[in-house]
């Protein structure tokens, strides 16, 4: 019996429990809410919001308001200073630093011991459980996993307290036995300088038997490219012949898929998306033939959803397929009815499966076109498929009025493989956006409200250079895809000049 076959048996009990997702979504979520409220009833937040009087969902929403980070920021800062029993019982020692994708301010998301175990590590465990269910002949644990992570630093110089990328917190607290099955070594994984880290990771991993890789697609691609440069190989399976799966998350995989498929040509290669954020681990792609993810509903996360077309938040059992919702969470890390900033659409309600459609602040609606990230990803994928081009990074924003009183969307795109005809690529993108978004199509009608989109080609490494200037190269940092504001694109265009 191989090591993987032996370890795989440990996941069988959980695989059976996950089958309850099919019919027991409401039961599981109500149990989560009850646990959260009962556990936190004696905290300062619990007392201030009368948790002892909360007997169910209706009581909960009548006692607790919907919150943004700003509403909880003061309490979180007190927790960072060492105060106990504020948003969650006891002292919370770890804080995931969000890159602040909608502005320059960082957010510090508390990560409690319970949340670390029953949300974040639980998500990692279930990812492997689903993978083994779909791939019973896997040899995942017969080799090592290459795991990319960020870095951390002391939190206000508090003893044993850390602040940094969530991935770094996970690496710092991982069971030492798990370190035997992963590369690079811990001190390399936690380096803050991404360029130095990339070089060291590449050289440490080249001669290992890597069977699986995990990380953000953009940063992983940078590491893999460096490995190919060092080895002089054409395909990654020449370096790691037993590589079988990439567990990815953080950014949409669509713009990167073709590049990975060209880099890794092995027919046995698998790709599995996860939705793991600083605030929690929310979704796993449990079916390789379906791009949607299963919502993880028995962790320490209670979900609510605000319809983006207006209306009050609804619990999980009140959602409808195909609608665009902003996600609201209450968690065992002390986030209460917290707007995470992501939008999702359900593709199924039995079980609950969804796709990430974008960000509540990452869209363009300057002229009533309501363009969301999911539209952008679909449009780019179509244009790339038709032209053979490959997109590495992009951002887009409105041009409200140029010298000729014309309004349009301006796209700044870094290609890893340029289209032979940029105008054709632009036409295909514009055409596809009209096909999948009726609001965009209406505004484009006869060029009356919105003119044909404009594409500006970015020079190589433009987006990485921009992140580096902001001290955000590597880790979980990412480029805002769409914005109603021109702040980001203007900074990039200036750098592109």
Tab-separated table of C-alpha atoms in Angstrom:
chain	number	residue	atom	x	y	z
A	1	UNK	CA	0.000	0.000	0.000
A	2	UNK	CA	1.399	3.405	-1.009
A	3	UNK	CA	1.584	6.287	1.458
A	4	UNK	CA	-1.223	8.050	-0.430
A	5	UNK	CA	-3.496	5.006	-0.216
A	6	UNK	CA	-2.901	4.834	3.536
A	7	UNK	CA	-3.443	8.564	4.135
A	8	UNK	CA	-6.416	8.618	1.756
A	9	UNK	CA	-8.400	6.394	4.123
A	10	UNK	CA	-8.304	9.215	6.699
A	11	UNK	CA	-10.496	11.341	4.415
A	12	UNK	CA	-13.292	8.796	3.963
A	13	UNK	CA	-15.334	9.777	7.076
A	14	UNK	CA	-15.349	13.405	5.987
A	15	UNK	CA	-16.366	12.443	2.460
A	16	UNK	CA	-19.481	10.825	3.922
A	17	UNK	CA	-20.292	13.915	6.007
A	18	UNK	CA	-19.974	16.155	2.935
A	19	UNK	CA	-22.810	14.189	1.349
A	20	UNK	CA	-25.149	15.977	3.807
A	21	UNK	CA	-24.631	19.154	1.753
A	22	UNK	CA	-27.063	17.714	-0.806
A	23	UNK	CA	-30.222	18.086	1.275
A	24	UNK	CA	-29.355	19.629	4.644
A	25	UNK	CA	-28.077	23.108	3.815
A	26	UNK	CA	-30.577	24.980	5.997
A	27	UNK	CA	-30.125	22.575	8.925
A	28	UNK	CA	-26.343	22.887	8.815
A	29	UNK	CA	-26.398	26.684	8.531
A	30	UNK	CA	-28.876	27.150	11.402
A	31	UNK	CA	-26.601	24.984	13.566
A	32	UNK	CA	-23.619	27.167	12.655
A	33	UNK	CA	-25.502	30.347	13.597
A	34	UNK	CA	-26.557	28.884	16.933
A	35	UNK	CA	-22.971	27.857	17.724
A	36	UNK	CA	-21.572	31.289	16.850
A	37	UNK	CA	-24.130	33.208	18.920
A	38	UNK	CA	-23.898	30.897	21.943
A	39	UNK	CA	-20.100	30.923	21.908
A	40	UNK	CA	-19.869	34.722	21.668
A	41	UNK	CA	-22.769	35.690	23.960
A	42	UNK	CA	-20.446	36.792	26.787
A	43	UNK	CA	-18.134	38.860	24.600
A	44	UNK	CA	-18.442	42.635	24.583
A	45	UNK	CA	-20.079	42.511	21.154
A	46	UNK	CA	-22.423	39.726	22.259
A	47	UNK	CA	-23.549	41.663	25.321
A	48	UNK	CA	-24.001	44.900	23.354
A	49	UNK	CA	-26.216	43.101	20.835
A	50	UNK	CA	-28.163	40.938	23.298
A	51	UNK	CA	-26.985	37.577	21.993
A	52	UNK	CA	-28.641	35.868	24.951
A	53	UNK	CA	-32.011	36.862	23.454
A	54	UNK	CA	-31.165	35.467	20.000
A	55	UNK	CA	-33.097	32.237	19.423
A	56	UNK	CA	-32.862	32.053	15.653
A	57	UNK	CA	-32.183	33.890	12.408
A	58	UNK	CA	-34.976	36.466	12.745
A	59	UNK	CA	-33.738	37.459	16.217
A	60	UNK	CA	-30.171	37.613	14.952
A	61	UNK	CA	-30.859	40.094	12.154
A	62	UNK	CA	-33.004	42.247	14.445
A	63	UNK	CA	-30.161	42.545	16.971
A	64	UNK	CA	-27.091	42.765	14.698
A	65	UNK	CA	-26.597	45.315	11.907
A	66	UNK	CA	-24.822	44.609	8.639
A	67	UNK	CA	-21.212	45.800	9.009
A	68	UNK	CA	-18.362	46.942	6.809
A	69	UNK	CA	-14.765	46.898	7.982
A	70	UNK	CA	-15.083	50.490	9.144
A	71	UNK	CA	-17.762	49.559	11.689
A	72	UNK	CA	-15.594	46.812	13.219
A	73	UNK	CA	-12.221	48.520	12.794
A	74	UNK	CA	-12.127	50.069	16.280
A	75	UNK	CA	-12.895	46.763	17.997
A	76	UNK	CA	-10.349	44.918	15.852
A	77	UNK	CA	-7.652	47.434	16.746
A	78	UNK	CA	-8.379	46.944	20.446
A	79	UNK	CA	-8.040	43.199	19.916
A	80	UNK	CA	-4.711	43.765	18.168
A	81	UNK	CA	-3.598	45.698	21.240
A	82	UNK	CA	-4.227	42.586	23.341
A	83	UNK	CA	-7.735	43.175	24.719
A	84	UNK	CA	-9.772	40.001	25.212
A	85	UNK	CA	-13.420	39.000	24.759
A	86	UNK	CA	-14.220	41.791	22.288
A	87	UNK	CA	-15.610	40.246	19.091
A	88	UNK	CA	-14.739	36.650	19.951
A	89	UNK	CA	-13.956	34.919	23.277
A	90	UNK	CA	-10.423	35.100	24.607
A	91	UNK	CA	-7.422	36.697	22.970
A	92	UNK	CA	-7.034	36.580	19.192
A	93	UNK	CA	-3.335	36.483	18.316
A	94	UNK	CA	-3.300	36.377	14.517
A	95	UNK	CA	-4.458	38.953	11.973
A	96	UNK	CA	-4.625	38.457	8.218
A	97	UNK	CA	-3.594	41.643	6.473
A	98	UNK	CA	-5.778	42.262	3.455
A	99	UNK	CA	-4.132	44.011	0.536
A	100	UNK	CA	-7.018	46.464	0.382
A	101	UNK	CA	-7.896	45.922	-3.249
A	102	UNK	CA	-10.367	48.805	-3.369
A	103	UNK	CA	-8.101	51.416	-1.795
A	104	UNK	CA	-4.685	51.866	-0.244
A	105	UNK	CA	-5.725	51.130	3.336
A	106	UNK	CA	-4.920	47.720	4.766
A	107	UNK	CA	-7.513	45.691	6.606
A	108	UNK	CA	-6.592	43.460	9.520
A	109	UNK	CA	-8.875	40.453	9.714
A	110	UNK	CA	-8.826	38.559	13.038
A	111	UNK	CA	-8.021	34.842	12.780
A	112	UNK	CA	-9.001	33.056	15.995
A	113	UNK	CA	-7.653	29.657	16.998
A	114	UNK	CA	-11.073	28.129	16.291
A	115	UNK	CA	-11.318	29.895	12.946
A	116	UNK	CA	-7.856	28.754	11.971
A	117	UNK	CA	-8.751	25.143	12.658
A	118	UNK	CA	-12.430	24.921	11.756
A	119	UNK	CA	-12.492	27.289	8.784
A	120	UNK	CA	-9.101	27.652	7.124
A	121	UNK	CA	-7.488	24.275	7.814
A	122	UNK	CA	-10.878	22.586	7.396
A	123	UNK	CA	-11.018	24.014	3.884
A	124	UNK	CA	-7.618	22.589	3.036
A	125	UNK	CA	-8.622	19.174	4.386
A	126	UNK	CA	-11.884	19.131	2.421
A	127	UNK	CA	-10.128	20.194	-0.775
A	128	UNK	CA	-8.037	17.033	-0.560
A	129	UNK	CA	-11.102	14.982	0.444
A	130	UNK	CA	-12.935	16.074	-2.713
A	131	UNK	CA	-9.820	15.513	-4.809
A	132	UNK	CA	-9.399	11.936	-3.547
A	133	UNK	CA	-13.090	11.263	-4.173
A	134	UNK	CA	-12.657	12.316	-7.808
A	135	UNK	CA	-9.192	10.758	-8.259
A	136	UNK	CA	-9.006	7.473	-6.315
A	137	UNK	CA	-5.723	6.496	-8.039
A	138	UNK	CA	-3.942	9.663	-6.904
A	139	UNK	CA	-0.383	9.480	-5.580
A	140	UNK	CA	-0.572	12.943	-4.028
A	141	UNK	CA	1.266	12.083	-0.804
A	142	UNK	CA	3.946	9.961	-2.460
A	143	UNK	CA	5.732	13.238	-3.178
A	144	UNK	CA	5.755	16.830	-1.943
A	145	UNK	CA	3.479	19.836	-2.337
A	146	UNK	CA	4.857	23.183	-3.484
A	147	UNK	CA	2.902	25.766	-1.496
A	148	UNK	CA	3.294	29.487	-2.115
A	149	UNK	CA	2.700	31.830	0.775
A	150	UNK	CA	3.197	35.415	1.842
A	151	UNK	CA	5.007	36.853	4.837
A	152	UNK	CA	4.170	38.036	8.337
A	153	UNK	CA	5.493	40.431	10.945
A	154	UNK	CA	4.989	41.068	14.673
A	155	UNK	CA	1.652	42.623	15.597
A	156	UNK	CA	2.208	45.821	17.591
A	157	UNK	CA	5.152	43.952	19.179
A	158	UNK	CA	2.633	41.889	21.135
A	159	UNK	CA	4.013	38.588	22.427
A	160	UNK	CA	3.249	35.619	20.115
A	161	UNK	CA	1.020	37.809	17.960
A	162	UNK	CA	1.426	38.053	14.187
A	163	UNK	CA	0.012	40.077	11.321
A	164	UNK	CA	0.502	39.262	7.649
A	165	UNK	CA	-0.815	37.341	4.679
A	166	UNK	CA	-3.259	34.621	5.632
A	167	UNK	CA	-1.083	32.084	3.811
A	168	UNK	CA	1.840	33.013	6.057
A	169	UNK	CA	-0.294	32.555	9.179
A	170	UNK	CA	-1.333	29.120	7.913
A	171	UNK	CA	2.287	28.125	7.227
A	172	UNK	CA	3.438	29.446	10.615
A	173	UNK	CA	0.843	27.405	12.503
A	174	UNK	CA	0.787	24.249	10.403
A	175	UNK	CA	1.397	20.879	12.043
A	176	UNK	CA	5.171	20.208	11.888
A	177	UNK	CA	4.450	16.783	10.374
A	178	UNK	CA	2.845	18.499	7.377
A	179	UNK	CA	6.117	20.349	6.733
A	180	UNK	CA	7.666	17.006	5.805
A	181	UNK	CA	5.331	16.837	2.805
A	182	UNK	CA	5.871	20.336	1.452
A	183	UNK	CA	8.432	22.651	-0.142
A	184	UNK	CA	9.986	25.143	0.218
A	185	UNK	CA	11.362	25.168	3.731
A	186	UNK	CA	9.505	27.387	6.168
A	187	UNK	CA	12.032	30.217	6.324
A	188	UNK	CA	11.983	30.489	2.530
A	189	UNK	CA	8.179	30.380	2.355
A	190	UNK	CA	7.901	33.315	4.765
A	191	UNK	CA	10.408	35.646	3.071
A	192	UNK	CA	8.929	39.085	2.371
A	193	UNK	CA	10.969	39.906	-0.767
A	194	UNK	CA	9.121	38.042	-3.519
A	195	UNK	CA	11.964	38.204	-6.035
A	196	UNK	CA	14.397	36.639	-3.564
A	197	UNK	CA	11.731	34.174	-2.472
A	198	UNK	CA	10.971	33.141	-6.054
A	199	UNK	CA	14.609	32.341	-6.752
A	200	UNK	CA	15.018	30.313	-3.573
A	201	UNK	CA	11.740	28.438	-4.055
A	202	UNK	CA	12.712	27.522	-7.595
A	203	UNK	CA	16.111	26.175	-6.576
A	204	UNK	CA	14.782	24.313	-3.527
A	205	UNK	CA	11.975	22.666	-5.481
A	206	UNK	CA	13.672	21.707	-8.749
A	207	UNK	CA	15.086	18.391	-7.551
A	208	UNK	CA	12.124	17.390	-5.380
A	209	UNK	CA	9.357	14.958	-6.358
A	210	UNK	CA	6.581	17.560	-6.505
A	211	UNK	CA	3.136	16.018	-7.022
A	212	UNK	CA	0.976	19.050	-6.287
A	213	UNK	CA	1.206	22.829	-6.295
A	214	UNK	CA	-0.927	25.366	-4.406
A	215	UNK	CA	-1.172	29.125	-4.663
A	216	UNK	CA	-2.375	32.190	-6.551
A	217	UNK	CA	-2.148	31.511	-10.324
A	218	UNK	CA	-0.247	34.694	-11.185
A	219	UNK	CA	2.463	34.255	-8.543
A	220	UNK	CA	2.742	30.509	-9.105
A	221	UNK	CA	3.230	31.110	-12.828
A	222	UNK	CA	6.099	33.458	-12.010
A	223	UNK	CA	7.804	30.745	-9.921
A	224	UNK	CA	7.218	28.048	-12.535
A	225	UNK	CA	8.593	30.293	-15.284
A	226	UNK	CA	11.764	30.757	-13.262
A	227	UNK	CA	12.059	26.982	-12.823
A	228	UNK	CA	11.832	26.530	-16.592
A	229	UNK	CA	14.527	29.188	-17.093
A	230	UNK	CA	16.904	27.475	-14.658
A	231	UNK	CA	16.348	23.973	-16.005
A	232	UNK	CA	16.111	24.862	-19.679
A	233	UNK	CA	13.149	22.486	-19.987
A	234	UNK	CA	10.145	23.161	-22.194
A	235	UNK	CA	7.424	21.524	-20.124
A	236	UNK	CA	7.011	21.270	-16.370
A	237	UNK	CA	6.440	17.497	-16.384
A	238	UNK	CA	10.063	17.174	-17.531
A	239	UNK	CA	11.033	18.628	-14.151
A	240	UNK	CA	8.297	16.988	-12.070
A	241	UNK	CA	7.038	13.880	-13.893
A	242	UNK	CA	4.590	13.034	-11.079
A	243	UNK	CA	2.892	16.432	-10.894
A	244	UNK	CA	-0.874	15.828	-10.918
A	245	UNK	CA	-2.810	18.815	-9.546
A	246	UNK	CA	-2.789	22.577	-9.070
A	247	UNK	CA	-4.969	23.795	-6.175
A	248	UNK	CA	-5.517	27.445	-7.044
A	249	UNK	CA	-7.420	30.441	-5.713
A	250	UNK	CA	-7.155	34.158	-5.025
A	251	UNK	CA	-7.810	35.338	-8.588
A	252	UNK	CA	-9.843	33.964	-11.482
A	253	UNK	CA	-8.034	31.184	-13.307
A	254	UNK	CA	-9.523	31.884	-16.752
A	255	UNK	CA	-6.825	34.332	-17.975
A	256	UNK	CA	-4.082	31.896	-16.958
A	257	UNK	CA	-5.526	28.514	-17.980
A	258	UNK	CA	-4.072	28.421	-21.491
A	259	UNK	CA	-0.606	29.351	-20.247
A	260	UNK	CA	-0.699	26.545	-17.682
A	261	UNK	CA	-1.944	24.075	-20.270
A	262	UNK	CA	0.972	25.007	-22.547
A	263	UNK	CA	3.432	24.747	-19.685
A	264	UNK	CA	2.003	21.461	-18.355
A	265	UNK	CA	1.015	19.140	-21.214
A	266	UNK	CA	0.527	15.978	-19.173
A	267	UNK	CA	-2.979	14.531	-19.823
A	268	UNK	CA	-3.185	13.537	-16.156
A	269	UNK	CA	-2.912	17.112	-14.854
A	270	UNK	CA	-5.841	18.406	-12.786
A	271	UNK	CA	-6.906	21.909	-11.753
A	272	UNK	CA	-9.038	22.572	-8.697
A	273	UNK	CA	-10.302	26.004	-7.666
A	274	UNK	CA	-10.805	27.078	-4.072
A	275	UNK	CA	-12.353	30.220	-2.621
A	276	UNK	CA	-10.175	30.984	0.361
A	277	UNK	CA	-9.945	34.582	1.518
A	278	UNK	CA	-8.508	36.353	4.552
A	279	UNK	CA	-12.026	36.314	6.025
A	280	UNK	CA	-12.632	32.594	5.583
A	281	UNK	CA	-12.597	29.502	3.399
A	282	UNK	CA	-15.866	29.510	1.502
A	283	UNK	CA	-15.851	27.270	-1.547
A	284	UNK	CA	-14.281	24.271	-3.268
A	285	UNK	CA	-14.622	23.039	-6.831
A	286	UNK	CA	-15.817	19.549	-6.021
A	287	UNK	CA	-16.593	18.494	-9.611
A	288	UNK	CA	-13.819	18.882	-12.243
A	289	UNK	CA	-16.425	19.084	-15.031
A	290	UNK	CA	-18.205	22.038	-13.387
A	291	UNK	CA	-16.527	25.417	-12.909
A	292	UNK	CA	-18.834	26.296	-9.997
A	293	UNK	CA	-17.839	25.611	-6.399
A	294	UNK	CA	-19.593	23.972	-3.490
A	295	UNK	CA	-20.359	26.428	-0.670
A	296	UNK	CA	-18.817	25.077	2.534
A	297	UNK	CA	-21.722	25.322	4.932
A	298	UNK	CA	-20.689	23.462	8.098
A	299	UNK	CA	-17.583	25.487	8.970
A	300	UNK	CA	-17.643	28.396	11.419
A	301	UNK	CA	-19.238	30.669	8.815
A	302	UNK	CA	-22.879	31.748	8.649
A	303	UNK	CA	-23.817	33.222	5.271
A	304	UNK	CA	-26.222	35.902	4.135
A	305	UNK	CA	-26.634	37.402	0.683
A	306	UNK	CA	-27.665	40.892	-0.407
A	307	UNK	CA	-29.296	41.044	-3.875
A	308	UNK	CA	-27.237	43.411	-6.017
A	309	UNK	CA	-30.412	44.613	-7.734
A	310	UNK	CA	-31.789	45.775	-4.391
A	311	UNK	CA	-33.457	44.257	-1.359
A	312	UNK	CA	-32.705	43.013	2.146
A	313	UNK	CA	-30.155	40.296	2.981
A	314	UNK	CA	-31.443	36.726	2.778
A	315	UNK	CA	-30.056	33.591	4.456
A	316	UNK	CA	-28.741	30.687	2.406
A	317	UNK	CA	-32.166	29.039	2.204
A	318	UNK	CA	-33.600	32.196	0.648
A	319	UNK	CA	-31.284	32.528	-2.373
A	320	UNK	CA	-32.241	32.069	-6.026
A	321	UNK	CA	-30.189	30.714	-8.898
A	322	UNK	CA	-28.727	33.191	-11.370
A	323	UNK	CA	-29.049	36.316	-9.186
A	324	UNK	CA	-26.031	38.428	-8.330
A	325	UNK	CA	-25.511	38.654	-4.552
A	326	UNK	CA	-23.063	40.446	-2.288
A	327	UNK	CA	-21.869	38.025	0.381
A	328	UNK	CA	-22.245	38.771	4.099
A	329	UNK	CA	-20.629	36.529	6.712
A	330	UNK	CA	-20.619	35.944	10.464
A	331	UNK	CA	-17.651	33.839	11.586
A	332	UNK	CA	-15.857	32.212	14.493
A	333	UNK	CA	-13.141	34.817	14.012
A	334	UNK	CA	-15.451	37.572	15.288
A	335	UNK	CA	-16.790	39.043	12.053
A	336	UNK	CA	-20.506	39.776	12.498
A	337	UNK	CA	-22.732	40.283	9.450
A	338	UNK	CA	-19.635	41.481	7.643
A	339	UNK	CA	-19.766	42.528	3.987
A	340	UNK	CA	-16.799	40.752	2.465
A	341	UNK	CA	-16.907	42.709	-0.793
A	342	UNK	CA	-17.293	39.732	-3.150
A	343	UNK	CA	-20.306	38.990	-5.316
A	344	UNK	CA	-21.463	35.507	-6.264
A	345	UNK	CA	-24.145	33.804	-8.322
A	346	UNK	CA	-25.673	30.449	-7.402
A	347	UNK	CA	-25.718	27.805	-10.108
A	348	UNK	CA	-27.536	25.282	-7.891
A	349	UNK	CA	-29.433	25.335	-4.605
A	350	UNK	CA	-29.416	21.592	-3.934
A	351	UNK	CA	-26.572	21.393	-3.172
A	352	UNK	CA	-25.574	25.044	-2.923
A	353	UNK	CA	-23.040	25.728	-5.672
A	354	UNK	CA	-21.863	29.081	-6.976
A	355	UNK	CA	-19.435	31.067	-9.088
A	356	UNK	CA	-17.621	34.219	-8.018
A	357	UNK	CA	-19.032	36.990	-10.199
A	358	UNK	CA	-16.838	39.861	-8.987
A	359	UNK	CA	-16.420	42.433	-6.269
A	360	UNK	CA	-19.010	44.859	-4.939
A	361	UNK	CA	-16.554	47.652	-5.747
A	362	UNK	CA	-14.871	45.992	-8.735
A	363	UNK	CA	-17.254	46.691	-11.576
A	364	UNK	CA	-17.906	49.430	-14.102
A	365	UNK	CA	-21.280	51.083	-13.970
A	366	UNK	CA	-20.394	54.577	-15.151
A	367	UNK	CA	-23.126	54.653	-17.791
A	368	UNK	CA	-25.606	52.034	-16.527
A	369	UNK	CA	-23.760	49.153	-18.182
A	370	UNK	CA	-23.210	47.133	-14.965
A	371	UNK	CA	-20.120	45.313	-16.233
A	372	UNK	CA	-18.876	42.781	-13.651
A	373	UNK	CA	-15.668	40.780	-13.454
A	374	UNK	CA	-17.334	37.572	-14.599
A	375	UNK	CA	-18.365	39.359	-17.823
A	376	UNK	CA	-14.809	40.570	-18.328
A	377	UNK	CA	-13.348	37.085	-17.807
A	378	UNK	CA	-15.795	35.547	-20.286
A	379	UNK	CA	-15.160	38.255	-22.859
A	380	UNK	CA	-11.391	37.960	-22.651
A	381	UNK	CA	-11.543	34.156	-22.785
A	382	UNK	CA	-13.605	34.369	-25.992
A	383	UNK	CA	-11.286	36.901	-27.650
A	384	UNK	CA	-8.239	34.832	-26.704
A	385	UNK	CA	-9.822	31.633	-27.991
A	386	UNK	CA	-10.644	33.255	-31.338
A	387	UNK	CA	-7.259	34.919	-31.859
A	388	UNK	CA	-4.788	32.639	-30.093
A	389	UNK	CA	-3.769	35.488	-27.794
A	390	UNK	CA	-3.008	35.054	-24.089
A	391	UNK	CA	-3.715	37.662	-21.404
A	392	UNK	CA	-1.419	37.841	-18.390
A	393	UNK	CA	-2.898	40.804	-16.482
A	394	UNK	CA	-5.467	43.507	-17.121
A	395	UNK	CA	-7.464	46.331	-15.636
A	396	UNK	CA	-10.252	48.459	-17.077
A	397	UNK	CA	-11.946	51.757	-16.239
A	398	UNK	CA	-14.304	54.227	-17.902
A	399	UNK	CA	-13.257	57.227	-19.957
A	400	UNK	CA	-16.039	59.597	-19.045
A	401	UNK	CA	-15.521	62.034	-21.904
A	402	UNK	CA	-12.599	62.616	-24.223
A	403	UNK	CA	-11.766	65.661	-26.362
A	404	UNK	CA	-14.470	64.623	-28.821
A	405	UNK	CA	-17.103	64.195	-26.091
A	406	UNK	CA	-16.929	60.412	-26.478
A	407	UNK	CA	-17.331	57.953	-23.601
A	408	UNK	CA	-15.876	54.434	-23.561
A	409	UNK	CA	-14.200	51.736	-21.517
A	410	UNK	CA	-10.407	51.706	-21.554
A	411	UNK	CA	-8.651	48.373	-21.056
A	412	UNK	CA	-4.972	48.131	-20.151
A	413	UNK	CA	-3.845	44.597	-21.031
A	414	UNK	CA	-0.514	42.829	-20.618
A	415	UNK	CA	-0.353	39.985	-23.134
A	416	UNK	CA	1.877	36.943	-22.717
A	417	UNK	CA	1.029	36.123	-26.343
A	418	UNK	CA	0.041	39.113	-28.457
A	419	UNK	CA	-2.875	38.937	-30.896
A	420	UNK	CA	-1.813	39.368	-34.508
A	421	UNK	CA	-4.543	41.968	-34.936
A	422	UNK	CA	-5.255	44.036	-31.835
A	423	UNK	CA	-8.308	45.640	-33.444
A	424	UNK	CA	-9.807	42.214	-34.133
A	425	UNK	CA	-9.184	41.239	-30.494
A	426	UNK	CA	-10.849	44.493	-29.391
A	427	UNK	CA	-13.856	43.865	-31.665
A	428	UNK	CA	-14.288	40.307	-30.398
A	429	UNK	CA	-14.103	41.409	-26.768
A	430	UNK	CA	-16.656	44.170	-27.341
A	431	UNK	CA	-18.941	41.781	-29.269
A	432	UNK	CA	-18.826	39.118	-26.551
A	433	UNK	CA	-19.517	41.626	-23.767
A	434	UNK	CA	-22.654	42.718	-25.622
A	435	UNK	CA	-23.755	39.100	-25.998
A	436	UNK	CA	-23.461	38.271	-22.297
A	437	UNK	CA	-24.499	41.605	-20.756
A	438	UNK	CA	-27.751	43.161	-21.974
A	439	UNK	CA	-27.092	46.428	-20.112
A	440	UNK	CA	-23.724	46.814	-21.840
A	441	UNK	CA	-25.381	45.960	-25.171
A	442	UNK	CA	-28.070	48.595	-24.633
A	443	UNK	CA	-25.526	51.294	-23.825
A	444	UNK	CA	-23.444	50.337	-26.880
A	445	UNK	CA	-26.464	50.613	-29.206
A	446	UNK	CA	-25.401	52.714	-32.214
A	447	UNK	CA	-22.538	54.144	-30.105
A	448	UNK	CA	-24.985	56.641	-28.645
A	449	UNK	CA	-24.144	56.295	-24.933
A	450	UNK	CA	-20.986	54.192	-24.957
A	451	UNK	CA	-18.461	53.959	-27.758
A	452	UNK	CA	-16.357	50.958	-28.759
A	453	UNK	CA	-13.899	49.946	-26.036
A	454	UNK	CA	-10.234	50.913	-26.288
A	455	UNK	CA	-7.307	48.595	-25.564
A	456	UNK	CA	-3.918	49.916	-24.474
A	457	UNK	CA	-1.101	47.358	-24.547
A	458	UNK	CA	0.942	47.206	-21.353
A	459	UNK	CA	4.677	46.760	-21.524
A	460	UNK	CA	6.124	43.544	-20.022
A	461	UNK	CA	5.956	43.309	-16.209
A	462	UNK	CA	4.002	46.576	-15.921
A	463	UNK	CA	1.563	45.228	-13.348
A	464	UNK	CA	4.305	43.556	-11.295
A	465	UNK	CA	6.305	46.794	-11.368
A	466	UNK	CA	3.230	48.686	-10.129
A	467	UNK	CA	2.691	46.202	-7.292
A	468	UNK	CA	6.385	46.366	-6.409
A	469	UNK	CA	6.278	50.158	-6.132
A	470	UNK	CA	3.403	49.779	-3.695
A	471	UNK	CA	5.245	47.121	-1.684
A	472	UNK	CA	2.694	44.500	-2.711
A	473	UNK	CA	4.644	42.137	-4.949
A	474	UNK	CA	3.836	38.508	-4.123
A	475	UNK	CA	1.649	37.025	-1.421
A	476	UNK	CA	-2.086	37.429	-1.910
A	477	UNK	CA	-1.950	40.866	-3.505
A	478	UNK	CA	-3.734	41.329	-6.805
A	479	UNK	CA	-4.545	43.975	-9.384
A	480	UNK	CA	-8.067	45.479	-9.357
A	481	UNK	CA	-9.717	44.202	-12.555
A	482	UNK	CA	-12.541	46.702	-13.016
A	483	UNK	CA	-13.159	50.071	-11.416
A	484	UNK	CA	-15.531	53.004	-11.738
A	485	UNK	CA	-12.587	55.200	-10.750
A	486	UNK	CA	-9.598	55.931	-12.967
A	487	UNK	CA	-7.144	56.109	-10.060
A	488	UNK	CA	-5.564	52.691	-10.635
A	489	UNK	CA	-5.434	52.824	-14.426
A	490	UNK	CA	-3.941	56.327	-14.416
A	491	UNK	CA	-1.108	55.165	-12.148
A	492	UNK	CA	-0.459	52.242	-14.461
A	493	UNK	CA	-0.637	54.334	-17.646
A	494	UNK	CA	1.891	56.763	-16.211
A	495	UNK	CA	4.214	53.848	-15.487
A	496	UNK	CA	3.543	52.455	-18.967
A	497	UNK	CA	4.595	55.662	-20.730
